[in-house]
Short mmCIF file of C-alpha atoms in Angstrom, two decimals:
data_model
loop_
_atom_site.label_atom_id
_atom_site.label_comp_id
_atom_site.label_asym_id
_atom_site.label_seq_id
_atom_site.Cartn_x
_atom_site.Cartn_y
_atom_site.Cartn_z
CA MET A 1403 12.58 24.87 18.17
CA THR A 1404 10.57 23.54 14.85
CA ALA A 1405 9.03 20.13 15.64
CA LYS A 1406 10.64 17.52 13.61
CA THR A 1407 8.87 15.30 11.00
CA ILE A 1408 8.45 11.70 9.93
CA VAL A 1409 6.95 9.87 7.17
CA ILE A 1410 5.61 6.45 7.90
CA THR A 1411 4.07 4.35 5.32
CA GLY A 1412 1.47 1.44 5.80
CA THR A 1413 -0.04 2.96 8.78
CA ALA A 1414 -3.55 1.71 8.62
CA SER A 1415 -2.76 -1.03 11.07
CA GLY A 1416 0.12 -2.65 12.99
CA PHE A 1417 3.61 -1.32 13.62
CA GLY A 1418 2.48 1.64 11.14
CA ARG A 1419 -0.28 2.77 12.96
CA LEU A 1420 1.30 2.23 16.58
CA SER A 1421 4.17 4.42 15.37
CA VAL A 1422 2.15 7.36 14.08
CA ARG A 1423 0.69 7.46 17.67
CA GLN A 1424 3.96 7.24 19.38
CA PHE A 1425 5.82 9.77 17.37
CA ALA A 1426 2.76 12.31 17.65
CA GLU A 1427 2.50 11.75 21.23
CA ALA A 1428 6.26 12.62 21.41
CA GLY A 1429 5.83 15.92 19.83
CA TRP A 1430 6.71 14.95 16.15
CA ASN A 1431 4.84 15.84 13.06
CA VAL A 1432 3.70 12.77 11.16
CA VAL A 1433 2.79 12.17 7.68
CA ALA A 1434 1.02 8.76 7.62
CA ALA A 1435 0.45 7.09 4.44
CA VAL A 1436 -2.34 4.67 3.79
CA ARG A 1437 -3.23 2.88 0.79
CA LYS A 1438 -7.26 2.78 1.03
CA GLU A 1439 -9.30 6.00 0.87
CA THR A 1440 -11.38 4.47 3.84
CA ASP A 1441 -8.14 4.42 6.04
CA LEU A 1442 -8.04 8.12 5.54
CA ASP A 1443 -9.40 8.71 9.05
CA ALA A 1444 -7.04 6.09 10.77
CA HIS A 1445 -5.54 8.60 13.02
CA ALA A 1446 -8.54 10.96 13.42
CA GLY A 1447 -7.91 12.78 16.68
CA LEU A 1448 -4.10 12.83 16.86
CA GLU A 1449 -2.52 16.17 16.69
CA ASN A 1450 -0.10 17.20 14.04
CA VAL A 1451 -0.75 14.18 12.07
CA THR A 1452 -1.45 14.44 8.08
CA THR A 1453 -2.82 11.40 6.36
CA LEU A 1454 -2.28 10.88 2.60
CA LEU A 1455 -3.03 8.23 0.11
CA LEU A 1456 -0.52 6.20 -1.20
CA ASP A 1457 -0.04 2.85 -3.08
CA VAL A 1458 3.39 1.96 -2.82
CA ASP A 1459 2.77 -0.23 -5.65
CA ASP A 1460 2.70 2.98 -7.82
CA GLU A 1461 6.35 3.85 -8.41
CA GLN A 1462 5.65 7.35 -9.91
CA ALA A 1463 3.58 8.37 -6.91
CA ASP A 1464 6.26 7.15 -4.61
CA LEU A 1465 9.07 9.03 -6.43
CA ALA A 1466 6.76 12.41 -6.13
CA PHE A 1467 5.78 11.33 -2.34
CA GLY A 1468 9.17 13.21 -1.08
CA GLU A 1469 8.17 16.78 -2.10
CA LEU A 1470 4.47 16.06 -1.22
CA ALA A 1471 5.27 14.88 2.21
CA LYS A 1472 7.87 17.86 2.75
CA SER A 1473 5.27 20.44 1.65
CA GLN A 1474 2.80 19.34 4.53
CA PHE A 1475 4.88 20.57 7.45
CA GLY A 1476 7.82 22.26 5.54
CA ARG A 1477 10.56 19.62 6.35
CA VAL A 1478 11.13 16.17 6.58
CA ASP A 1479 13.61 14.72 8.97
CA ALA A 1480 12.86 10.75 8.82
CA LEU A 1481 11.05 7.91 6.84
CA ILE A 1482 10.00 4.53 7.81
CA ASN A 1483 9.23 2.18 5.10
CA ASN A 1484 6.62 -0.06 6.72
CA ALA A 1485 4.06 -0.92 4.01
CA GLY A 1486 4.47 -4.37 2.82
CA TYR A 1487 2.65 -7.87 2.79
CA PHE A 1488 3.16 -11.49 2.93
CA GLN A 1489 3.15 -13.94 0.54
CA SER A 1490 3.23 -17.58 1.75
CA GLY A 1491 3.13 -21.08 0.53
CA PRO A 1492 5.39 -23.63 -1.34
CA LEU A 1493 7.28 -21.97 -4.31
CA GLU A 1494 6.26 -24.76 -6.64
CA ALA A 1495 2.82 -23.39 -5.87
CA THR A 1496 3.41 -19.90 -6.12
CA THR A 1497 2.67 -18.20 -9.46
CA MET A 1498 5.03 -15.96 -11.15
CA ASP A 1499 2.60 -13.16 -10.79
CA GLN A 1500 2.46 -13.60 -6.89
CA ALA A 1501 6.22 -13.43 -7.02
CA HIS A 1502 6.29 -10.25 -8.98
CA ARG A 1503 3.66 -8.50 -6.74
CA GLN A 1504 5.59 -9.66 -3.51
CA PHE A 1505 8.68 -7.78 -4.95
CA GLN A 1506 6.70 -5.00 -6.41
CA THR A 1507 5.51 -3.97 -2.83
CA ASN A 1508 8.16 -5.00 -0.32
CA VAL A 1509 11.31 -4.26 -2.76
CA PHE A 1510 10.35 -1.96 -5.78
CA GLY A 1511 8.11 0.41 -4.01
CA LEU A 1512 10.41 0.66 -1.30
CA ILE A 1513 13.28 1.56 -3.55
CA ALA A 1514 11.24 4.29 -5.27
CA LEU A 1515 10.48 5.70 -1.68
CA ASN A 1516 14.17 5.68 -0.79
CA LYS A 1517 14.94 7.59 -4.06
CA ALA A 1518 12.25 10.12 -3.20
CA PHE A 1519 13.59 10.98 0.03
CA ILE A 1520 17.08 10.54 -0.34
CA PRO A 1521 17.76 14.10 -2.09
CA ILE A 1522 16.00 16.00 0.50
CA PHE A 1523 18.05 14.38 3.18
CA ARG A 1524 21.21 14.65 1.28
CA GLN A 1525 20.62 18.09 0.55
CA GLN A 1526 20.06 18.90 4.36
CA ARG A 1527 22.81 16.78 5.37
CA SER A 1528 20.68 15.04 7.86
CA GLY A 1529 17.85 12.05 7.98
CA VAL A 1530 17.07 8.69 9.08
CA ILE A 1531 15.44 6.08 6.80
CA VAL A 1532 14.08 2.79 8.51
CA ASN A 1533 13.26 0.04 6.16
CA VAL A 1534 11.33 -2.70 7.56
CA SER A 1535 12.85 -6.28 6.88
CA SER A 1536 11.95 -9.35 8.70
CA ILE A 1537 13.65 -12.03 10.87
CA SER A 1538 12.65 -14.64 8.20
CA ALA A 1539 15.24 -12.68 6.00
CA ASP A 1540 17.88 -14.20 8.42
CA ALA A 1541 16.48 -17.42 9.37
CA GLY A 1542 15.42 -19.26 6.23
CA PHE A 1543 11.96 -20.46 7.22
CA PRO A 1544 9.81 -22.56 4.94
CA TYR A 1545 6.89 -21.75 2.80
CA THR A 1546 7.89 -18.09 3.10
CA SER A 1547 10.64 -18.22 0.42
CA VAL A 1548 9.44 -15.52 -1.65
CA TYR A 1549 8.54 -13.19 1.36
CA GLU A 1550 11.85 -13.67 3.00
CA ALA A 1551 13.87 -13.16 -0.61
CA SER A 1552 12.00 -9.78 -0.92
CA LYS A 1553 12.73 -8.94 2.70
CA ALA A 1554 16.67 -9.98 2.37
CA ALA A 1555 16.58 -7.74 -0.63
CA VAL A 1556 15.47 -4.84 1.75
CA ALA A 1557 18.43 -5.81 4.37
CA ALA A 1558 20.87 -5.91 1.51
CA LEU A 1559 19.86 -2.47 0.19
CA SER A 1560 19.80 -0.84 3.52
CA GLU A 1561 23.36 -1.99 4.11
CA GLY A 1562 24.37 -0.71 0.76
CA LEU A 1563 22.63 2.70 1.51
CA ASN A 1564 24.11 3.25 4.99
CA ALA A 1565 27.40 2.88 3.56
CA GLU A 1566 26.72 5.16 0.43
CA LEU A 1567 24.84 7.78 2.39
CA ALA A 1568 26.91 8.38 5.77
CA GLU A 1569 29.39 10.99 4.46
CA PHE A 1570 26.16 13.29 4.02
CA GLY A 1571 24.78 12.69 7.67
CA VAL A 1572 22.07 10.22 6.41
CA SER A 1573 21.57 7.15 8.32
CA VAL A 1574 19.86 4.08 6.66
CA LYS A 1575 18.58 1.17 8.80
CA ALA A 1576 16.93 -2.11 8.30
CA LEU A 1577 14.60 -3.56 11.07
CA PHE A 1578 14.13 -7.31 11.46
CA PRO A 1579 10.90 -7.81 13.51
CA GLY A 1580 10.06 -11.30 14.80
CA ASN A 1581 6.85 -12.79 14.79
CA MET A 1582 4.38 -10.03 15.90
CA ALA A 1583 0.38 -10.28 16.20
CA THR A 1584 -0.52 -7.94 13.40
CA ARG A 1585 -2.92 -8.32 10.69
CA ILE A 1586 -0.33 -9.28 8.12
CA PHE A 1587 -1.26 -12.59 8.88
CA SER A 1588 -5.13 -11.88 8.39
CA LYS A 1589 -4.44 -10.94 4.79
CA VAL A 1590 -1.70 -13.43 3.67
CA ASP A 1591 -1.53 -14.10 -0.33
CA ARG A 1592 -1.58 -17.64 -0.11
CA ALA A 1593 -0.29 -20.18 -2.86
CA GLN A 1594 -2.91 -21.93 -4.53
CA ASP A 1595 -3.38 -25.48 -5.80
CA VAL A 1596 -0.45 -26.99 -3.75
CA PRO A 1597 0.54 -30.36 -4.20
CA GLN A 1598 -0.76 -32.90 -1.44
CA ASP A 1599 2.89 -33.82 -0.53
CA TYR A 1600 3.28 -30.22 0.94
CA LEU A 1601 0.10 -29.92 3.22
CA ALA A 1602 1.19 -31.62 6.26
CA SER A 1603 4.52 -30.08 6.81
CA TRP A 1604 3.04 -26.65 5.81
CA ASP A 1605 0.36 -27.24 8.42
CA ARG A 1606 2.98 -28.32 11.08
CA PHE A 1607 4.86 -25.23 10.12
CA SER A 1608 2.24 -22.92 10.71
CA SER A 1609 1.34 -24.21 13.88
CA THR A 1610 4.40 -23.73 15.51
CA ASN A 1611 4.22 -19.93 14.45
CA ALA A 1612 0.90 -19.37 16.38
CA VAL A 1613 1.90 -17.40 19.29
CA ARG A 1614 3.13 -13.71 18.48
CA SER A 1615 4.29 -10.95 20.57
CA ASP A 1616 2.95 -7.77 21.04
CA PRO A 1617 3.46 -5.19 18.04
CA GLN A 1618 4.11 -2.24 20.28
CA ILE A 1619 7.47 -4.14 21.01
CA THR A 1620 8.37 -3.20 17.24
CA ALA A 1621 6.88 0.30 17.17
CA ASP A 1622 9.17 0.95 20.27
CA VAL A 1623 12.16 -0.32 18.49
CA MET A 1624 11.22 1.89 15.28
CA PHE A 1625 10.99 4.94 17.58
CA ARG A 1626 14.74 4.06 18.97
CA MET A 1627 16.12 3.56 15.49
CA VAL A 1628 14.97 7.03 14.56
CA THR A 1629 15.98 8.88 17.63
CA ASP A 1630 19.08 6.91 18.74
CA GLY A 1631 21.54 9.06 16.82
CA ASP A 1632 23.58 6.05 16.12
CA ILE A 1633 24.53 6.75 12.26
CA GLY A 1634 26.70 3.72 12.00
CA LYS A 1635 24.36 1.05 13.35
CA VAL A 1636 22.15 -0.84 10.55
CA ARG A 1637 20.53 -3.96 12.02
CA TYR A 1638 17.99 -3.59 14.72
CA TYR A 1639 15.97 -6.73 15.83
CA SER A 1640 12.92 -6.76 17.92
CA GLY A 1641 10.70 -9.32 19.93
CA PRO A 1642 12.32 -12.28 21.81
CA ASP A 1643 12.48 -14.62 18.81
CA GLY A 1644 13.79 -11.91 16.62
CA GLU A 1645 16.34 -10.85 18.93
CA ALA A 1646 17.46 -14.46 19.61
CA ILE A 1647 18.05 -15.87 16.19
CA PRO A 1648 21.30 -13.99 15.08
CA ARG A 1649 22.76 -14.45 18.62
CA VAL A 1650 21.77 -18.27 18.25
CA LYS A 1651 23.34 -18.12 14.62
CA GLN A 1652 26.58 -16.66 16.02
CA LEU A 1653 26.74 -18.80 19.26
CA LEU A 1654 26.03 -22.28 16.99
CA GLY A 1655 27.65 -21.25 13.89
CA GLN A 1656 25.95 -21.53 10.51
CA ASP A 1657 26.07 -25.45 9.82
CA TRP A 1658 24.99 -26.37 13.58
CA TYR A 1659 22.48 -23.60 13.40
CA TRP A 1660 20.89 -24.74 10.27
CA GLN A 1661 20.84 -28.65 11.73
CA GLU A 1662 18.75 -27.30 14.80
CA PHE A 1663 16.58 -24.92 12.84
CA SER A 1664 15.58 -27.40 10.37
CA ALA A 1665 14.81 -29.98 12.98
CA HIS A 1666 12.50 -27.24 14.73
CA ASN A 1667 10.88 -26.79 11.38
CA ARG A 1668 10.14 -30.46 11.08
CA GLY A 1669 8.66 -30.58 14.55
CA GLU A 1670 11.60 -32.17 15.85
CA ALA A 1671 12.90 -29.39 18.13
CA THR A 1672 16.04 -30.36 20.38
CA PRO A 1673 16.27 -29.65 23.95
CA LEU A 1674 19.40 -27.46 22.78
CA TRP A 1675 17.06 -25.48 20.49
CA ASN A 1676 14.21 -25.04 23.03
CA ALA A 1677 16.85 -23.95 25.65
CA LEU A 1678 18.03 -21.25 23.34
CA MET A 1679 14.90 -19.86 21.60
CA PRO A 1680 12.50 -17.88 23.53
CA GLN A 1681 9.09 -17.96 22.22
CA PRO A 1682 7.03 -14.81 21.29
CA GLY A 1683 4.70 -13.61 24.05
CA ALA A 1684 0.89 -14.10 23.37
CA ALA A 1685 -0.76 -10.71 22.28
CA ASP A 1686 -4.00 -9.37 20.63
CA GLU A 1687 -3.69 -8.63 17.16
CA ARG A 1688 -3.51 -4.70 16.11
#
């Protein structure tokens, strides 16, 4: 039987790099996309892995990437839209250019890649698309409003596409990772010229998110999303904090959750919050 093929974007590090290895070791063909020429050897030594250049901000390149990826191994069975980055800081100090760039990468580039692969999957009446959102889209953290707005858009898009494409045997899913130890935090696009009023609370919030989980947890969930055959399931969560937040919201209700969550963000977490919310487990960055 011909091996299945998966396409993964943003594979130079983090979830993407781990997933390339995991799928390749499971016998899949992998088309791995990287943004920089210097990363073209990121997967050297792995069998059945082809690494291609793709800047997801280039929508024309995105729209052509479906057929290019298909030509590598003669078929495509799954796509993981993992590429993205993190813009941080008070909205007041975030420039409109920063906001546009955040949405260009995290939303519009992702939309273009969905458009590139949907015709392939529709015609073959099978395929899985995994769009990476973030637990911040569910939680409402401060100082990440533009980032989490972009990830909320990814979640809504995925839910709409899941309903839209199910009749063709195509499954679209959204992944909500918790706080993970990846390089996304080493290349943050930070707001500049931040008013003094914000600095103390921004620093306090940042200090509460210093512990992060092993990103292999998320790579494992990515693999399950592609292979579990559950075409109707849309939302998947990873990490102890990522899995806990939707459960705590359901348990407490929206209003009570927001009171407890807001107290946590002020550095005044209650015993109830601390009892309900597990902390991420310390891990080395990947």
